Amino acid sequence: GEGFAKFTQGSLKCLAQVITSKDARGEEYGESTDNAISSFAKVCKVGAKKDPKTVAQALPTWLSWLPAKDDTEECVVVHKMLCDFLEDSNNPIYGRNNANLVKIFEVVAQISGTDLVDESTQDRLSNFVSRVSSSLGASNMSRLMGSLKEDQRTKIQQTASRMFSTPDRLQGSGASMQDQSAATRLAFT
């Protein structure tokens, strides 16, 4: 909590050393690295009020280490925290002038519809993509999508249209998969 906030900078530095060490993503240390990535984000959340400058510098670095992928339980936690940060449109994770949006969308494309997120996080990712699409406008969204690889663009479109949702939820939405897919293609072209 509050008492720990004074240790933000030192804690982040130690965790960064673990995360960036040789073989951190190797088979032997991958799960430990995911846990360190999770801890890094938790320290950022706690330290944000007491040391906002350090956290503002740290979050884009944390983003560069995503997605977490080896410890599936911790991955869900990490990607929930990503959504926490993304839901604050003034969060430094976006970078100056939204410079990190391409990386954010790359991560979303990698984790969406996988076991690296739970259903509520998937919903949050879908809402995020839709929100960004609406706020950027068609031409800026088209430029953003053009910065992604084709498979990433497809995954983002699927995320926006909630194609990873359960069939029960799609039936209750009143829209068919074809309707949703067509609407998404229009939004991203």
PDB file of C-alpha atoms in Angstrom:
ATOM      1  CA  GLY A   1       0.000   0.000   0.000  1.00  0.00           C
ATOM      2  CA  GLU A   2       0.923   3.579   0.766  1.00  0.00           C
ATOM      3  CA  GLY A   3       4.029   2.704   2.829  1.00  0.00           C
ATOM      4  CA  PHE A   4       5.495   0.725  -0.034  1.00  0.00           C
ATOM      5  CA  ALA A   5       5.164   3.600  -2.518  1.00  0.00           C
ATOM      6  CA  LYS A   6       8.489   5.104  -1.401  1.00  0.00           C
ATOM      7  CA  PHE A   7      10.205   1.968  -2.697  1.00  0.00           C
ATOM      8  CA  THR A   8       8.665   2.243  -6.173  1.00  0.00           C
ATOM      9  CA  GLN A   9      11.783   3.233  -8.094  1.00  0.00           C
ATOM     10  CA  GLY A  10      14.075   0.688  -6.424  1.00  0.00           C
ATOM     11  CA  SER A  11      11.544  -2.121  -6.765  1.00  0.00           C
ATOM     12  CA  LEU A  12      10.957  -1.419 -10.440  1.00  0.00           C
ATOM     13  CA  LYS A  13      14.699  -1.364 -11.089  1.00  0.00           C
ATOM     14  CA  CYS A  14      15.199  -4.765  -9.425  1.00  0.00           C
ATOM     15  CA  LEU A  15      12.265  -6.308 -11.246  1.00  0.00           C
ATOM     16  CA  ALA A  16      13.462  -4.891 -14.572  1.00  0.00           C
ATOM     17  CA  GLN A  17      16.821  -6.574 -14.040  1.00  0.00           C
ATOM     18  CA  VAL A  18      15.087  -9.915 -13.533  1.00  0.00           C
ATOM     19  CA  ILE A  19      12.792  -9.447 -16.542  1.00  0.00           C
ATOM     20  CA  THR A  20      15.594  -8.417 -18.904  1.00  0.00           C
ATOM     21  CA  SER A  21      18.213 -10.884 -17.695  1.00  0.00           C
ATOM     22  CA  LYS A  22      19.719 -13.417 -20.045  1.00  0.00           C
ATOM     23  CA  ASP A  23      17.449 -16.436 -20.489  1.00  0.00           C
ATOM     24  CA  ALA A  24      14.527 -14.649 -18.771  1.00  0.00           C
ATOM     25  CA  ARG A  25      12.237 -15.916 -21.542  1.00  0.00           C
ATOM     26  CA  GLY A  26      13.872 -19.318 -21.676  1.00  0.00           C
ATOM     27  CA  GLU A  27      11.998 -22.464 -20.740  1.00  0.00           C
ATOM     28  CA  GLU A  28      13.499 -22.592 -17.260  1.00  0.00           C
ATOM     29  CA  TYR A  29      12.688 -18.994 -16.270  1.00  0.00           C
ATOM     30  CA  GLY A  30       9.658 -18.052 -18.382  1.00  0.00           C
ATOM     31  CA  GLU A  31       7.105 -18.485 -15.599  1.00  0.00           C
ATOM     32  CA  SER A  32       9.261 -16.539 -13.141  1.00  0.00           C
ATOM     33  CA  THR A  33       9.615 -13.763 -15.692  1.00  0.00           C
ATOM     34  CA  ASP A  34       5.840 -13.558 -16.098  1.00  0.00           C
ATOM     35  CA  ASN A  35       5.529 -13.242 -12.325  1.00  0.00           C
ATOM     36  CA  ALA A  36       8.126 -10.463 -12.305  1.00  0.00           C
ATOM     37  CA  ILE A  37       6.212  -8.690 -15.113  1.00  0.00           C
ATOM     38  CA  SER A  38       3.076  -8.974 -12.987  1.00  0.00           C
ATOM     39  CA  SER A  39       4.864  -7.629  -9.914  1.00  0.00           C
ATOM     40  CA  PHE A  40       6.245  -4.726 -11.955  1.00  0.00           C
ATOM     41  CA  ALA A  41       2.700  -3.703 -12.930  1.00  0.00           C
ATOM     42  CA  LYS A  42       1.486  -4.066  -9.350  1.00  0.00           C
ATOM     43  CA  VAL A  43       4.281  -1.789  -8.123  1.00  0.00           C
ATOM     44  CA  CYS A  44       3.291   0.726 -10.819  1.00  0.00           C
ATOM     45  CA  LYS A  45      -0.322   0.661  -9.630  1.00  0.00           C
ATOM     46  CA  VAL A  46       0.681   1.212  -6.002  1.00  0.00           C
ATOM     47  CA  GLY A  47       3.317   3.840  -6.810  1.00  0.00           C
ATOM     48  CA  ALA A  48       1.268   5.852  -9.298  1.00  0.00           C
ATOM     49  CA  LYS A  49       0.023   8.374  -6.735  1.00  0.00           C
ATOM     50  CA  LYS A  50       3.254   8.825  -4.785  1.00  0.00           C
ATOM     51  CA  ASP A  51       5.751   8.632  -7.634  1.00  0.00           C
ATOM     52  CA  PRO A  52       3.865   9.398 -10.860  1.00  0.00           C
ATOM     53  CA  LYS A  53       6.995  10.422 -12.792  1.00  0.00           C
ATOM     54  CA  THR A  54       8.705   7.071 -12.234  1.00  0.00           C
ATOM     55  CA  VAL A  55       5.526   5.181 -13.098  1.00  0.00           C
ATOM     56  CA  ALA A  56       5.012   7.290 -16.235  1.00  0.00           C
ATOM     57  CA  GLN A  57       8.476   6.275 -17.396  1.00  0.00           C
ATOM     58  CA  ALA A  58       8.056   2.641 -16.332  1.00  0.00           C
ATOM     59  CA  LEU A  59       4.714   1.734 -17.919  1.00  0.00           C
ATOM     60  CA  PRO A  60       5.829   1.973 -21.570  1.00  0.00           C
ATOM     61  CA  THR A  61       8.775  -0.275 -20.655  1.00  0.00           C
ATOM     62  CA  TRP A  62       6.388  -2.734 -19.011  1.00  0.00           C
ATOM     63  CA  LEU A  63       4.293  -2.690 -22.182  1.00  0.00           C
ATOM     64  CA  SER A  64       7.366  -3.689 -24.205  1.00  0.00           C
ATOM     65  CA  TRP A  65       7.606  -6.936 -22.213  1.00  0.00           C
ATOM     66  CA  LEU A  66       4.074  -8.026 -23.051  1.00  0.00           C
ATOM     67  CA  PRO A  67       2.419 -10.324 -23.628  1.00  0.00           C
ATOM     68  CA  ALA A  68       3.088 -12.543 -20.660  1.00  0.00           C
ATOM     69  CA  LYS A  69       2.868 -16.079 -22.004  1.00  0.00           C
ATOM     70  CA  ASP A  70       4.462 -18.800 -19.895  1.00  0.00           C
ATOM     71  CA  ASP A  71       2.590 -18.852 -16.577  1.00  0.00           C
ATOM     72  CA  THR A  72      -1.008 -19.022 -17.794  1.00  0.00           C
ATOM     73  CA  GLU A  73      -2.502 -18.204 -14.383  1.00  0.00           C
ATOM     74  CA  GLU A  74      -0.330 -15.122 -13.973  1.00  0.00           C
ATOM     75  CA  CYS A  75      -0.875 -14.157 -17.607  1.00  0.00           C
ATOM     76  CA  VAL A  76      -4.555 -13.643 -16.871  1.00  0.00           C
ATOM     77  CA  VAL A  77      -3.602 -11.325 -13.980  1.00  0.00           C
ATOM     78  CA  VAL A  78      -1.086  -9.386 -16.108  1.00  0.00           C
ATOM     79  CA  HIS A  79      -3.520  -8.857 -18.956  1.00  0.00           C
ATOM     80  CA  LYS A  80      -6.272  -7.747 -16.545  1.00  0.00           C
ATOM     81  CA  MET A  81      -3.848  -5.106 -15.287  1.00  0.00           C
ATOM     82  CA  LEU A  82      -3.167  -4.100 -18.886  1.00  0.00           C
ATOM     83  CA  CYS A  83      -6.896  -3.442 -19.225  1.00  0.00           C
ATOM     84  CA  ASP A  84      -6.854  -1.467 -15.969  1.00  0.00           C
ATOM     85  CA  PHE A  85      -4.199   0.809 -17.440  1.00  0.00           C
ATOM     86  CA  LEU A  86      -5.878   1.033 -20.851  1.00  0.00           C
ATOM     87  CA  GLU A  87      -9.228   2.027 -19.386  1.00  0.00           C
ATOM     88  CA  ASP A  88      -7.656   5.281 -18.176  1.00  0.00           C
ATOM     89  CA  SER A  89      -7.230   7.223 -21.423  1.00  0.00           C
ATOM     90  CA  ASN A  90      -4.746   9.568 -19.692  1.00  0.00           C
ATOM     91  CA  ASN A  91      -2.497   6.713 -18.584  1.00  0.00           C
ATOM     92  CA  PRO A  92       1.172   7.070 -19.567  1.00  0.00           C
ATOM     93  CA  ILE A  93       1.073   3.575 -21.083  1.00  0.00           C
ATOM     94  CA  TYR A  94      -0.248   5.206 -24.259  1.00  0.00           C
ATOM     95  CA  GLY A  95       2.912   7.274 -24.664  1.00  0.00           C
ATOM     96  CA  ARG A  96       3.166  10.819 -25.934  1.00  0.00           C
ATOM     97  CA  ASN A  97       0.538  11.462 -28.611  1.00  0.00           C
ATOM     98  CA  ASN A  98      -0.567   7.794 -28.359  1.00  0.00           C
ATOM     99  CA  ALA A  99       2.812   6.654 -29.702  1.00  0.00           C
ATOM    100  CA  ASN A 100       2.370   3.213 -28.096  1.00  0.00           C
ATOM    101  CA  LEU A 101      -0.982   2.376 -29.682  1.00  0.00           C
ATOM    102  CA  VAL A 102       0.607   0.124 -32.307  1.00  0.00           C
ATOM    103  CA  LYS A 103       2.383  -1.917 -29.604  1.00  0.00           C
ATOM    104  CA  ILE A 104      -0.806  -2.018 -27.533  1.00  0.00           C
ATOM    105  CA  PHE A 105      -2.774  -3.328 -30.506  1.00  0.00           C
ATOM    106  CA  GLU A 106      -0.046  -5.894 -31.231  1.00  0.00           C
ATOM    107  CA  VAL A 107      -0.378  -7.189 -27.670  1.00  0.00           C
ATOM    108  CA  VAL A 108      -4.170  -7.219 -27.871  1.00  0.00           C
ATOM    109  CA  ALA A 109      -3.922  -9.221 -31.103  1.00  0.00           C
ATOM    110  CA  GLN A 110      -1.605 -11.738 -29.439  1.00  0.00           C
ATOM    111  CA  ILE A 111      -3.727 -12.330 -26.339  1.00  0.00           C
ATOM    112  CA  SER A 112      -7.282 -11.932 -27.583  1.00  0.00           C
ATOM    113  CA  GLY A 113      -9.199 -15.182 -27.828  1.00  0.00           C
ATOM    114  CA  THR A 114      -6.489 -17.198 -26.048  1.00  0.00           C
ATOM    115  CA  ASP A 115      -6.129 -18.796 -22.633  1.00  0.00           C
ATOM    116  CA  LEU A 116      -3.972 -15.794 -21.685  1.00  0.00           C
ATOM    117  CA  VAL A 117      -7.174 -13.859 -20.868  1.00  0.00           C
ATOM    118  CA  ASP A 118     -10.394 -14.752 -19.131  1.00  0.00           C
ATOM    119  CA  GLU A 119     -13.859 -13.877 -20.421  1.00  0.00           C
ATOM    120  CA  SER A 120     -14.146 -10.588 -18.543  1.00  0.00           C
ATOM    121  CA  THR A 121     -10.744  -9.470 -19.822  1.00  0.00           C
ATOM    122  CA  GLN A 122     -11.771 -10.466 -23.336  1.00  0.00           C
ATOM    123  CA  ASP A 123     -14.829  -8.245 -22.990  1.00  0.00           C
ATOM    124  CA  ARG A 124     -12.636  -5.411 -21.761  1.00  0.00           C
ATOM    125  CA  LEU A 125     -10.284  -5.847 -24.733  1.00  0.00           C
ATOM    126  CA  SER A 126     -13.235  -5.762 -27.112  1.00  0.00           C
ATOM    127  CA  ASN A 127     -14.532  -2.603 -25.482  1.00  0.00           C
ATOM    128  CA  PHE A 128     -11.071  -1.042 -25.640  1.00  0.00           C
ATOM    129  CA  VAL A 129     -10.688  -1.704 -29.363  1.00  0.00           C
ATOM    130  CA  SER A 130     -14.163  -0.337 -30.042  1.00  0.00           C
ATOM    131  CA  ARG A 131     -13.493   2.746 -27.902  1.00  0.00           C
ATOM    132  CA  VAL A 132     -10.195   3.489 -29.644  1.00  0.00           C
ATOM    133  CA  SER A 133     -11.803   2.974 -33.049  1.00  0.00           C
ATOM    134  CA  SER A 134     -14.532   5.474 -32.184  1.00  0.00           C
ATOM    135  CA  SER A 135     -12.202   8.052 -30.679  1.00  0.00           C
ATOM    136  CA  LEU A 136      -9.569   7.926 -33.430  1.00  0.00           C
ATOM    137  CA  GLY A 137     -11.950   8.230 -36.332  1.00  0.00           C
ATOM    138  CA  ALA A 138     -11.831   6.294 -39.581  1.00  0.00           C
ATOM    139  CA  SER A 139      -8.657   7.720 -41.140  1.00  0.00           C
ATOM    140  CA  ASN A 140      -6.510   7.472 -37.981  1.00  0.00           C
ATOM    141  CA  MET A 141      -7.842   4.003 -37.231  1.00  0.00           C
ATOM    142  CA  SER A 142      -7.045   2.957 -40.781  1.00  0.00           C
ATOM    143  CA  ARG A 143      -3.461   4.210 -40.333  1.00  0.00           C
ATOM    144  CA  LEU A 144      -3.158   2.356 -37.039  1.00  0.00           C
ATOM    145  CA  MET A 145      -4.477  -0.856 -38.573  1.00  0.00           C
ATOM    146  CA  GLY A 146      -2.117  -0.380 -41.527  1.00  0.00           C
ATOM    147  CA  SER A 147       0.796  -0.500 -39.079  1.00  0.00           C
ATOM    148  CA  LEU A 148      -0.143  -4.038 -38.077  1.00  0.00           C
ATOM    149  CA  LYS A 149       0.546  -7.325 -39.821  1.00  0.00           C
ATOM    150  CA  GLU A 150      -2.379  -8.893 -41.650  1.00  0.00           C
ATOM    151  CA  ASP A 151      -2.959 -11.586 -39.017  1.00  0.00           C
ATOM    152  CA  GLN A 152      -2.909  -8.917 -36.299  1.00  0.00           C
ATOM    153  CA  ARG A 153      -5.454  -6.811 -38.189  1.00  0.00           C
ATOM    154  CA  THR A 154      -7.706  -9.841 -38.478  1.00  0.00           C
ATOM    155  CA  LYS A 155      -7.400 -10.561 -34.762  1.00  0.00           C
ATOM    156  CA  ILE A 156      -8.190  -6.932 -33.885  1.00  0.00           C
ATOM    157  CA  GLN A 157     -11.254  -7.038 -36.133  1.00  0.00           C
ATOM    158  CA  GLN A 158     -12.355 -10.255 -34.454  1.00  0.00           C
ATOM    159  CA  THR A 159     -11.785  -8.700 -31.054  1.00  0.00           C
ATOM    160  CA  ALA A 160     -13.860  -5.656 -31.921  1.00  0.00           C
ATOM    161  CA  SER A 161     -16.687  -7.826 -33.200  1.00  0.00           C
ATOM    162  CA  ARG A 162     -16.414 -10.144 -30.194  1.00  0.00           C
ATOM    163  CA  MET A 163     -15.997 -13.205 -32.375  1.00  0.00           C
ATOM    164  CA  PHE A 164     -14.330 -14.896 -29.415  1.00  0.00           C
ATOM    165  CA  SER A 165     -17.517 -14.602 -27.384  1.00  0.00           C
ATOM    166  CA  THR A 166     -19.473 -17.659 -26.484  1.00  0.00           C
ATOM    167  CA  PRO A 167     -22.282 -18.700 -28.840  1.00  0.00           C
ATOM    168  CA  ASP A 168     -24.859 -18.031 -26.084  1.00  0.00           C
ATOM    169  CA  ARG A 169     -23.795 -14.406 -25.839  1.00  0.00           C
ATOM    170  CA  LEU A 170     -23.928 -13.986 -29.603  1.00  0.00           C
ATOM    171  CA  GLN A 171     -27.448 -15.394 -29.724  1.00  0.00           C
ATOM    172  CA  GLY A 172     -28.526 -12.955 -27.027  1.00  0.00           C
ATOM    173  CA  SER A 173     -26.980  -9.987 -28.833  1.00  0.00           C
ATOM    174  CA  GLY A 174     -29.539 -10.043 -31.644  1.00  0.00           C
ATOM    175  CA  ALA A 175     -26.771  -9.793 -34.243  1.00  0.00           C
ATOM    176  CA  SER A 176     -25.499 -12.659 -36.294  1.00  0.00           C
ATOM    177  CA  MET A 177     -21.794 -13.385 -36.656  1.00  0.00           C
ATOM    178  CA  GLN A 178     -22.073 -12.222 -40.281  1.00  0.00           C
ATOM    179  CA  ASP A 179     -23.705  -8.941 -39.227  1.00  0.00           C
ATOM    180  CA  GLN A 180     -21.054  -8.293 -36.605  1.00  0.00           C
ATOM    181  CA  SER A 181     -18.227  -9.214 -38.959  1.00  0.00           C
ATOM    182  CA  ALA A 182     -19.549  -6.952 -41.720  1.00  0.00           C
ATOM    183  CA  ALA A 183     -19.938  -4.038 -39.318  1.00  0.00           C
ATOM    184  CA  THR A 184     -16.393  -4.510 -38.072  1.00  0.00           C
ATOM    185  CA  ARG A 185     -14.948  -4.638 -41.595  1.00  0.00           C
ATOM    186  CA  LEU A 186     -16.637  -1.347 -42.344  1.00  0.00           C
ATOM    187  CA  ALA A 187     -15.271   0.243 -39.178  1.00  0.00           C
ATOM    188  CA  PHE A 188     -11.705  -0.698 -40.013  1.00  0.00           C
ATOM    189  CA  THR A 189     -11.516   0.018 -43.722  1.00  0.00           C
TER     190      THR A 189
END
